[in-house]
């Protein structure tokens, strides 16, 4: 039996972090967590581009363009969609997720999903560097692993 999996070696190439400004108080710690995770795995801070967009809707659109640009080894999508009183949440979160899948599939470039989708502000805060960890850092680590895995497939 042969197991093929990615490791966390420092890959060549640039990383794009695409981040929504909406709910910025939650998203900024995700960006910091993602940058910190990449740098502590040997990625130069100069090899990281942070692309800011209005909200989660635009995260998917920008990620599609970035992934297909040929400039990046991976794209890390970071945002926070927090449920409100209307169905808006479902449209924004759903279409963001669909666009990120399409970005990854159309480009062959790994796209990681660090977009929080929560029922409450508290749940979002918990996932942005407090008691449930930092999902930005997790998304960055997943991107690293996938870049190294794709190199073997
Ligand atoms: N964008 C988010 O990133 N999070 C949200 O919770 C959110 N809500 O709830 O509305 C949100 N909306 C903005 C949306 O992503 C677009 O920026 C906007 O509709 C303009 O296209």
Short mmCIF file of N, CA and C and ligand atoms in Angstrom, two decimals:
data_model
loop_
_atom_site.label_atom_id
_atom_site.label_comp_id
_atom_site.label_asym_id
_atom_site.label_seq_id
_atom_site.Cartn_x
_atom_site.Cartn_y
_atom_site.Cartn_z
N UNK A 1 0.85 -1.20 0.00
CA UNK A 1 0.00 0.00 0.00
C UNK A 1 0.88 1.24 0.00
N UNK A 2 0.45 2.23 -0.79
CA UNK A 2 1.21 3.48 -0.84
C UNK A 2 0.31 4.61 -0.36
N UNK A 3 0.75 5.32 0.62
CA UNK A 3 -0.03 6.48 1.09
C UNK A 3 0.59 7.75 0.52
N UNK A 4 -0.22 8.54 -0.14
CA UNK A 4 0.26 9.81 -0.71
C UNK A 4 -0.42 10.92 0.06
N UNK A 5 0.38 11.77 0.67
CA UNK A 5 -0.21 12.89 1.41
C UNK A 5 0.74 14.07 1.42
N UNK A 6 0.19 15.23 1.68
CA UNK A 6 0.99 16.45 1.71
C UNK A 6 1.67 16.61 3.06
N UNK A 7 2.83 17.26 3.04
CA UNK A 7 3.48 17.60 4.31
C UNK A 7 3.47 19.12 4.45
N UNK A 8 4.23 19.62 5.41
CA UNK A 8 4.21 21.07 5.68
C UNK A 8 5.54 21.72 5.32
N UNK A 9 6.25 21.08 4.38
CA UNK A 9 7.49 21.69 3.89
C UNK A 9 7.17 23.04 3.25
N UNK A 10 8.15 23.94 3.27
CA UNK A 10 7.93 25.27 2.69
C UNK A 10 7.90 25.16 1.17
N UNK A 11 6.76 25.44 0.55
CA UNK A 11 6.72 25.31 -0.91
C UNK A 11 7.23 26.56 -1.60
N UNK A 12 7.59 26.38 -2.88
CA UNK A 12 7.93 27.55 -3.70
C UNK A 12 6.64 28.27 -4.07
N UNK A 13 6.73 29.52 -4.42
CA UNK A 13 5.57 30.23 -4.96
C UNK A 13 4.92 31.15 -3.94
N UNK A 14 3.96 31.89 -4.44
CA UNK A 14 3.31 32.91 -3.63
C UNK A 14 1.96 32.42 -3.10
N UNK A 15 1.55 33.03 -2.00
CA UNK A 15 0.24 32.74 -1.41
C UNK A 15 -0.63 33.99 -1.47
N UNK A 16 -1.87 33.81 -1.85
CA UNK A 16 -2.84 34.92 -1.83
C UNK A 16 -3.80 34.68 -0.68
N UNK A 17 -3.92 35.69 0.17
CA UNK A 17 -4.96 35.66 1.21
C UNK A 17 -6.02 36.66 0.78
N UNK A 18 -7.22 36.18 0.49
CA UNK A 18 -8.30 37.09 0.11
C UNK A 18 -9.26 37.21 1.29
N UNK A 19 -9.44 38.45 1.75
CA UNK A 19 -10.15 38.68 3.01
C UNK A 19 -11.26 39.71 2.85
N UNK A 20 -12.41 39.41 3.44
CA UNK A 20 -13.53 40.35 3.42
C UNK A 20 -13.37 41.43 4.49
N UNK A 21 -13.81 42.65 4.16
CA UNK A 21 -13.80 43.72 5.17
C UNK A 21 -15.02 43.63 6.09
N UNK A 22 -16.09 43.02 5.59
CA UNK A 22 -17.32 42.87 6.38
C UNK A 22 -16.99 42.05 7.63
N UNK A 23 -17.52 42.47 8.77
CA UNK A 23 -17.20 41.81 10.05
C UNK A 23 -15.69 41.80 10.28
N UNK A 24 -15.05 42.92 9.96
CA UNK A 24 -13.59 43.02 10.02
C UNK A 24 -13.01 42.72 11.39
N UNK A 25 -13.77 43.01 12.44
CA UNK A 25 -13.24 42.74 13.79
C UNK A 25 -12.97 41.25 13.99
N UNK A 26 -13.66 40.40 13.24
CA UNK A 26 -13.42 38.96 13.30
C UNK A 26 -12.44 38.53 12.21
N UNK A 27 -12.52 39.16 11.05
CA UNK A 27 -11.71 38.72 9.91
C UNK A 27 -10.23 39.10 10.09
N UNK A 28 -9.97 40.27 10.68
CA UNK A 28 -8.56 40.69 10.83
C UNK A 28 -7.74 39.69 11.65
N UNK A 29 -8.27 39.16 12.77
CA UNK A 29 -7.50 38.11 13.47
C UNK A 29 -7.30 36.84 12.64
N UNK A 30 -8.24 36.57 11.72
CA UNK A 30 -8.05 35.41 10.84
C UNK A 30 -6.87 35.67 9.89
N UNK A 31 -6.80 36.90 9.37
CA UNK A 31 -5.69 37.25 8.46
C UNK A 31 -4.36 37.15 9.22
N UNK A 32 -4.34 37.70 10.44
CA UNK A 32 -3.11 37.64 11.24
C UNK A 32 -2.72 36.18 11.52
N UNK A 33 -3.71 35.36 11.82
CA UNK A 33 -3.44 33.94 12.11
C UNK A 33 -2.90 33.22 10.89
N UNK A 34 -3.46 33.51 9.72
CA UNK A 34 -3.01 32.86 8.49
C UNK A 34 -1.58 33.27 8.16
N UNK A 35 -1.29 34.57 8.26
CA UNK A 35 0.07 35.05 7.97
C UNK A 35 1.07 34.42 8.93
N UNK A 36 0.72 34.41 10.21
CA UNK A 36 1.60 33.85 11.23
C UNK A 36 1.88 32.37 10.94
N UNK A 37 0.85 31.62 10.58
CA UNK A 37 1.03 30.19 10.32
C UNK A 37 1.94 29.98 9.11
N UNK A 38 1.75 30.78 8.06
CA UNK A 38 2.59 30.61 6.86
C UNK A 38 4.05 30.96 7.18
N UNK A 39 4.24 32.09 7.85
CA UNK A 39 5.61 32.54 8.13
C UNK A 39 6.32 31.55 9.04
N UNK A 40 5.60 31.01 10.03
CA UNK A 40 6.25 30.05 10.95
C UNK A 40 6.48 28.69 10.29
N UNK A 41 5.90 28.50 9.08
CA UNK A 41 6.24 27.30 8.30
C UNK A 41 7.25 27.63 7.20
N UNK A 42 7.88 28.77 7.32
CA UNK A 42 9.01 29.06 6.42
C UNK A 42 8.67 29.88 5.19
N UNK A 43 7.40 30.28 5.04
CA UNK A 43 7.03 31.11 3.90
C UNK A 43 7.46 32.55 4.19
N UNK A 44 8.14 33.17 3.23
CA UNK A 44 8.56 34.56 3.44
C UNK A 44 7.34 35.48 3.45
N UNK A 45 7.36 36.47 4.33
CA UNK A 45 6.23 37.42 4.35
C UNK A 45 6.12 38.14 3.00
N UNK A 46 7.24 38.26 2.29
CA UNK A 46 7.23 38.89 0.95
C UNK A 46 6.51 38.03 -0.09
N UNK A 47 6.30 36.76 0.23
CA UNK A 47 5.64 35.85 -0.72
C UNK A 47 4.14 35.76 -0.43
N UNK A 48 3.65 36.66 0.44
CA UNK A 48 2.23 36.64 0.81
C UNK A 48 1.59 37.94 0.34
N UNK A 49 0.53 37.83 -0.46
CA UNK A 49 -0.26 39.01 -0.85
C UNK A 49 -1.60 38.94 -0.13
N UNK A 50 -2.01 40.04 0.50
CA UNK A 50 -3.34 40.11 1.12
C UNK A 50 -4.23 40.97 0.23
N UNK A 51 -5.30 40.37 -0.24
CA UNK A 51 -6.22 41.06 -1.15
C UNK A 51 -7.52 41.31 -0.39
N UNK A 52 -7.89 42.57 -0.26
CA UNK A 52 -9.10 42.88 0.53
C UNK A 52 -10.27 43.16 -0.40
N UNK A 53 -11.42 42.62 -0.01
CA UNK A 53 -12.65 42.78 -0.79
C UNK A 53 -13.78 43.19 0.17
N UNK A 54 -14.92 43.68 -0.36
CA UNK A 54 -15.97 44.17 0.53
C UNK A 54 -16.52 43.09 1.49
N UNK A 55 -16.89 41.94 0.96
CA UNK A 55 -17.51 40.93 1.82
C UNK A 55 -17.38 39.55 1.22
N UNK A 56 -18.06 38.59 1.85
CA UNK A 56 -17.90 37.20 1.46
C UNK A 56 -18.34 36.94 0.03
N UNK A 57 -19.32 37.68 -0.41
CA UNK A 57 -19.75 37.52 -1.81
C UNK A 57 -18.57 37.73 -2.75
N UNK A 58 -17.82 38.82 -2.49
CA UNK A 58 -16.70 39.17 -3.36
C UNK A 58 -15.48 38.29 -3.12
N UNK A 59 -15.41 37.64 -1.94
CA UNK A 59 -14.28 36.73 -1.68
C UNK A 59 -14.23 35.64 -2.74
N UNK A 60 -15.39 35.05 -3.03
CA UNK A 60 -15.44 33.98 -4.02
C UNK A 60 -15.05 34.48 -5.40
N UNK A 61 -15.53 35.68 -5.74
CA UNK A 61 -15.24 36.21 -7.08
C UNK A 61 -13.75 36.52 -7.24
N UNK A 62 -13.18 37.17 -6.22
CA UNK A 62 -11.76 37.51 -6.29
C UNK A 62 -10.89 36.25 -6.25
N UNK A 63 -11.30 35.27 -5.44
CA UNK A 63 -10.53 34.03 -5.35
C UNK A 63 -10.48 33.33 -6.69
N UNK A 64 -11.57 33.39 -7.43
CA UNK A 64 -11.61 32.77 -8.75
C UNK A 64 -10.57 33.41 -9.66
N UNK A 65 -10.55 34.74 -9.65
CA UNK A 65 -9.59 35.47 -10.49
C UNK A 65 -8.15 35.19 -10.05
N UNK A 66 -7.91 35.21 -8.75
CA UNK A 66 -6.56 34.99 -8.23
C UNK A 66 -6.08 33.57 -8.56
N UNK A 67 -6.93 32.59 -8.34
CA UNK A 67 -6.52 31.20 -8.57
C UNK A 67 -6.20 30.97 -10.04
N UNK A 68 -6.94 31.63 -10.91
CA UNK A 68 -6.73 31.44 -12.35
C UNK A 68 -5.67 32.38 -12.94
N UNK A 69 -5.04 33.20 -12.10
CA UNK A 69 -4.07 34.18 -12.61
C UNK A 69 -2.72 33.55 -12.94
N UNK A 70 -2.48 32.36 -12.41
CA UNK A 70 -1.17 31.73 -12.62
C UNK A 70 -0.09 32.30 -11.71
N UNK A 71 -0.45 33.20 -10.81
CA UNK A 71 0.57 33.85 -9.96
C UNK A 71 0.75 33.16 -8.61
N UNK A 72 -0.19 32.30 -8.24
CA UNK A 72 -0.18 31.81 -6.86
C UNK A 72 -0.14 30.29 -6.76
N UNK A 73 0.58 29.82 -5.73
CA UNK A 73 0.61 28.40 -5.40
C UNK A 73 -0.70 27.99 -4.74
N UNK A 74 -1.31 28.92 -3.99
CA UNK A 74 -2.57 28.63 -3.30
C UNK A 74 -3.28 29.93 -2.96
N UNK A 75 -4.57 29.82 -2.76
CA UNK A 75 -5.39 30.96 -2.35
C UNK A 75 -6.07 30.58 -1.03
N UNK A 76 -6.01 31.51 -0.07
CA UNK A 76 -6.62 31.27 1.25
C UNK A 76 -7.74 32.29 1.41
N UNK A 77 -8.96 31.81 1.51
CA UNK A 77 -10.13 32.69 1.58
C UNK A 77 -10.55 32.87 3.04
N UNK A 78 -10.62 34.14 3.47
CA UNK A 78 -10.94 34.42 4.88
C UNK A 78 -12.08 35.43 4.97
N UNK A 79 -13.08 35.10 5.76
CA UNK A 79 -14.19 36.01 5.94
C UNK A 79 -15.07 35.54 7.07
N UNK A 80 -16.15 36.26 7.29
CA UNK A 80 -17.08 35.87 8.35
C UNK A 80 -18.49 36.25 7.92
N UNK A 81 -19.33 35.24 7.79
CA UNK A 81 -20.74 35.47 7.49
C UNK A 81 -21.52 35.07 8.74
N UNK A 82 -22.19 36.06 9.31
CA UNK A 82 -22.89 35.84 10.59
C UNK A 82 -24.39 35.98 10.33
N UNK A 83 -25.13 34.97 10.73
CA UNK A 83 -26.57 34.91 10.43
C UNK A 83 -27.31 36.12 11.02
N UNK A 84 -28.19 36.69 10.21
CA UNK A 84 -29.01 37.80 10.68
C UNK A 84 -30.48 37.41 10.65
N UNK A 85 -31.34 38.40 10.55
CA UNK A 85 -32.77 38.14 10.64
C UNK A 85 -33.40 37.78 9.30
N UNK A 86 -32.63 37.88 8.22
CA UNK A 86 -33.17 37.65 6.88
C UNK A 86 -32.42 36.50 6.21
N UNK A 87 -32.89 36.03 5.04
CA UNK A 87 -32.19 34.93 4.34
C UNK A 87 -30.87 35.34 3.67
N UNK A 88 -30.47 36.60 3.83
CA UNK A 88 -29.25 37.09 3.18
C UNK A 88 -28.06 36.18 3.45
N UNK A 89 -27.92 35.74 4.70
CA UNK A 89 -26.82 34.86 5.11
C UNK A 89 -26.68 33.68 4.14
N UNK A 90 -27.82 33.04 3.85
CA UNK A 90 -27.76 31.81 3.05
C UNK A 90 -27.24 32.08 1.65
N UNK A 91 -27.68 33.19 1.07
CA UNK A 91 -27.21 33.53 -0.28
C UNK A 91 -25.71 33.83 -0.27
N UNK A 92 -25.31 34.70 0.66
CA UNK A 92 -23.90 35.14 0.68
C UNK A 92 -22.98 33.95 0.98
N UNK A 93 -23.31 33.19 2.03
CA UNK A 93 -22.44 32.08 2.42
C UNK A 93 -22.43 30.99 1.35
N UNK A 94 -23.62 30.69 0.83
CA UNK A 94 -23.73 29.61 -0.17
C UNK A 94 -22.99 29.95 -1.45
N UNK A 95 -23.17 31.15 -1.94
CA UNK A 95 -22.53 31.52 -3.20
C UNK A 95 -21.02 31.68 -3.02
N UNK A 96 -20.60 32.13 -1.86
CA UNK A 96 -19.16 32.22 -1.58
C UNK A 96 -18.54 30.83 -1.66
N UNK A 97 -19.16 29.89 -0.99
CA UNK A 97 -18.63 28.52 -0.98
C UNK A 97 -18.60 27.94 -2.39
N UNK A 98 -19.68 28.18 -3.15
CA UNK A 98 -19.73 27.64 -4.53
C UNK A 98 -18.61 28.24 -5.38
N UNK A 99 -18.43 29.55 -5.26
CA UNK A 99 -17.40 30.21 -6.08
C UNK A 99 -16.01 29.73 -5.69
N UNK A 100 -15.79 29.46 -4.42
CA UNK A 100 -14.46 28.97 -4.01
C UNK A 100 -14.20 27.58 -4.58
N UNK A 101 -15.24 26.74 -4.58
CA UNK A 101 -15.08 25.41 -5.18
C UNK A 101 -14.76 25.55 -6.66
N UNK A 102 -15.50 26.42 -7.32
CA UNK A 102 -15.28 26.61 -8.76
C UNK A 102 -13.89 27.16 -9.04
N UNK A 103 -13.43 28.07 -8.16
CA UNK A 103 -12.09 28.65 -8.33
C UNK A 103 -11.04 27.54 -8.28
N UNK A 104 -11.19 26.65 -7.31
CA UNK A 104 -10.20 25.57 -7.15
C UNK A 104 -10.28 24.60 -8.31
N UNK A 105 -11.49 24.26 -8.73
CA UNK A 105 -11.63 23.24 -9.78
C UNK A 105 -11.21 23.78 -11.14
N UNK A 106 -11.56 25.03 -11.41
CA UNK A 106 -11.24 25.57 -12.75
C UNK A 106 -9.75 25.86 -12.90
N UNK A 107 -9.07 26.12 -11.79
CA UNK A 107 -7.67 26.53 -11.88
C UNK A 107 -6.68 25.40 -11.61
N UNK A 108 -7.11 24.40 -10.85
CA UNK A 108 -6.16 23.38 -10.40
C UNK A 108 -5.26 23.87 -9.28
N UNK A 109 -5.61 25.03 -8.72
CA UNK A 109 -4.83 25.61 -7.61
C UNK A 109 -5.60 25.37 -6.32
N UNK A 110 -4.93 24.94 -5.25
CA UNK A 110 -5.67 24.75 -3.99
C UNK A 110 -6.25 26.07 -3.46
N UNK A 111 -7.50 25.99 -3.05
CA UNK A 111 -8.17 27.16 -2.44
C UNK A 111 -8.67 26.68 -1.09
N UNK A 112 -8.26 27.32 -0.01
CA UNK A 112 -8.75 26.84 1.29
C UNK A 112 -9.85 27.77 1.81
N UNK A 113 -10.73 27.16 2.59
CA UNK A 113 -11.99 27.79 2.99
C UNK A 113 -11.91 28.22 4.45
N UNK A 114 -11.51 29.46 4.65
CA UNK A 114 -11.45 30.00 6.01
C UNK A 114 -12.51 31.06 6.21
N UNK A 115 -13.67 30.79 5.64
CA UNK A 115 -14.79 31.73 5.78
C UNK A 115 -15.71 31.19 6.88
N UNK A 116 -15.77 31.90 7.99
CA UNK A 116 -16.65 31.46 9.09
C UNK A 116 -18.10 31.64 8.67
N UNK A 117 -18.91 30.68 8.99
CA UNK A 117 -20.36 30.81 8.77
C UNK A 117 -21.01 30.43 10.10
N UNK A 118 -21.45 31.44 10.84
CA UNK A 118 -21.91 31.18 12.21
C UNK A 118 -23.31 31.76 12.44
N UNK A 119 -23.94 31.22 13.46
CA UNK A 119 -25.26 31.72 13.84
C UNK A 119 -25.15 32.98 14.70
N UNK A 120 -24.03 33.11 15.42
CA UNK A 120 -23.91 34.24 16.35
C UNK A 120 -22.53 34.89 16.25
N UNK A 121 -22.48 36.12 16.74
CA UNK A 121 -21.19 36.83 16.81
C UNK A 121 -20.25 36.09 17.75
N UNK A 122 -20.80 35.56 18.84
CA UNK A 122 -19.94 34.85 19.81
C UNK A 122 -19.25 33.66 19.14
N UNK A 123 -19.99 32.91 18.33
CA UNK A 123 -19.38 31.75 17.65
C UNK A 123 -18.25 32.20 16.72
N UNK A 124 -18.45 33.35 16.08
CA UNK A 124 -17.41 33.87 15.18
C UNK A 124 -16.17 34.27 15.98
N UNK A 125 -16.38 34.95 17.10
CA UNK A 125 -15.23 35.38 17.93
C UNK A 125 -14.47 34.16 18.44
N UNK A 126 -15.22 33.13 18.83
CA UNK A 126 -14.56 31.91 19.34
C UNK A 126 -13.62 31.29 18.32
N UNK A 127 -13.95 31.47 17.02
CA UNK A 127 -13.17 30.82 15.95
C UNK A 127 -12.10 31.73 15.35
N UNK A 128 -11.97 32.92 15.89
CA UNK A 128 -10.99 33.86 15.32
C UNK A 128 -9.88 34.17 16.32
N UNK A 129 -9.46 33.13 17.00
CA UNK A 129 -8.29 33.29 17.87
C UNK A 129 -8.60 33.20 19.34
N UNK A 130 -9.82 32.77 19.69
CA UNK A 130 -10.11 32.59 21.12
C UNK A 130 -10.36 31.11 21.38
N UNK A 131 -11.45 30.74 22.04
CA UNK A 131 -11.47 29.37 22.59
C UNK A 131 -11.65 28.24 21.57
N UNK A 132 -12.06 28.54 20.35
CA UNK A 132 -12.13 27.48 19.34
C UNK A 132 -11.00 27.61 18.31
N UNK A 133 -9.91 28.25 18.69
CA UNK A 133 -8.75 28.34 17.79
C UNK A 133 -8.86 29.49 16.81
N UNK A 134 -8.04 29.40 15.76
CA UNK A 134 -8.03 30.45 14.74
C UNK A 134 -8.18 29.77 13.38
N UNK A 135 -9.36 29.93 12.79
CA UNK A 135 -9.65 29.23 11.53
C UNK A 135 -8.85 29.81 10.36
N UNK A 136 -8.31 31.01 10.53
CA UNK A 136 -7.42 31.55 9.50
C UNK A 136 -6.12 30.77 9.47
N UNK A 137 -5.58 30.50 10.65
CA UNK A 137 -4.36 29.68 10.73
C UNK A 137 -4.63 28.28 10.19
N UNK A 138 -5.77 27.71 10.54
CA UNK A 138 -6.11 26.36 10.05
C UNK A 138 -6.19 26.35 8.52
N UNK A 139 -6.78 27.39 7.95
CA UNK A 139 -6.93 27.44 6.48
C UNK A 139 -5.56 27.57 5.81
N UNK A 140 -4.65 28.32 6.44
CA UNK A 140 -3.31 28.47 5.88
C UNK A 140 -2.55 27.15 5.90
N UNK A 141 -2.69 26.42 6.99
CA UNK A 141 -2.01 25.11 7.11
C UNK A 141 -2.58 24.13 6.08
N UNK A 142 -3.89 24.18 5.89
CA UNK A 142 -4.51 23.30 4.89
C UNK A 142 -4.00 23.65 3.49
N UNK A 143 -3.83 24.95 3.23
CA UNK A 143 -3.31 25.36 1.91
C UNK A 143 -1.90 24.83 1.70
N UNK A 144 -1.06 24.96 2.73
CA UNK A 144 0.32 24.44 2.63
C UNK A 144 0.32 22.95 2.31
N UNK A 145 -0.49 22.22 3.07
CA UNK A 145 -0.54 20.77 2.87
C UNK A 145 -1.00 20.43 1.45
N UNK A 146 -1.99 21.15 0.96
CA UNK A 146 -2.54 20.86 -0.37
C UNK A 146 -1.56 21.22 -1.48
N UNK A 147 -0.81 22.31 -1.30
CA UNK A 147 0.22 22.64 -2.30
C UNK A 147 1.22 21.49 -2.40
N UNK A 148 1.65 21.00 -1.25
CA UNK A 148 2.64 19.91 -1.25
C UNK A 148 2.03 18.61 -1.77
N UNK A 149 0.77 18.37 -1.46
CA UNK A 149 0.10 17.18 -2.01
C UNK A 149 -0.02 17.28 -3.53
N UNK A 150 -0.49 18.43 -4.04
CA UNK A 150 -0.68 18.58 -5.50
C UNK A 150 0.65 18.32 -6.22
N UNK A 151 1.76 18.69 -5.57
CA UNK A 151 3.08 18.44 -6.19
C UNK A 151 3.36 16.97 -6.37
N UNK A 152 2.62 16.12 -5.65
CA UNK A 152 2.86 14.67 -5.72
C UNK A 152 1.82 13.94 -6.55
N UNK A 153 0.76 14.63 -6.96
CA UNK A 153 -0.34 13.93 -7.64
C UNK A 153 -0.18 13.99 -9.16
N1 LIG B 1 -20.67 39.84 3.90
C1 LIG B 1 -19.91 39.13 4.80
O1 LIG B 1 -18.70 38.92 4.55
N2 LIG B 1 -20.47 38.68 5.95
C2 LIG B 1 -21.78 38.89 6.26
O2 LIG B 1 -22.23 38.45 7.34
C3 LIG B 1 -22.58 39.61 5.33
N3 LIG B 1 -23.97 39.87 5.63
O3 LIG B 1 -24.49 39.31 6.59
O4 LIG B 1 -24.63 40.61 4.94
C4 LIG B 1 -21.98 40.09 4.14
N4 LIG B 1 -22.70 40.79 3.24
C5 LIG B 1 -22.08 41.60 2.22
C6 LIG B 1 -21.83 40.83 0.93
O5 LIG B 1 -20.79 39.88 1.11
C7 LIG B 1 -21.44 41.77 -0.21
O6 LIG B 1 -20.24 42.44 0.11
C8 LIG B 1 -22.50 42.81 -0.52
O7 LIG B 1 -23.76 42.18 -0.72
C9 LIG B 1 -22.14 43.63 -1.79
O8 LIG B 1 -21.99 42.77 -2.94
#
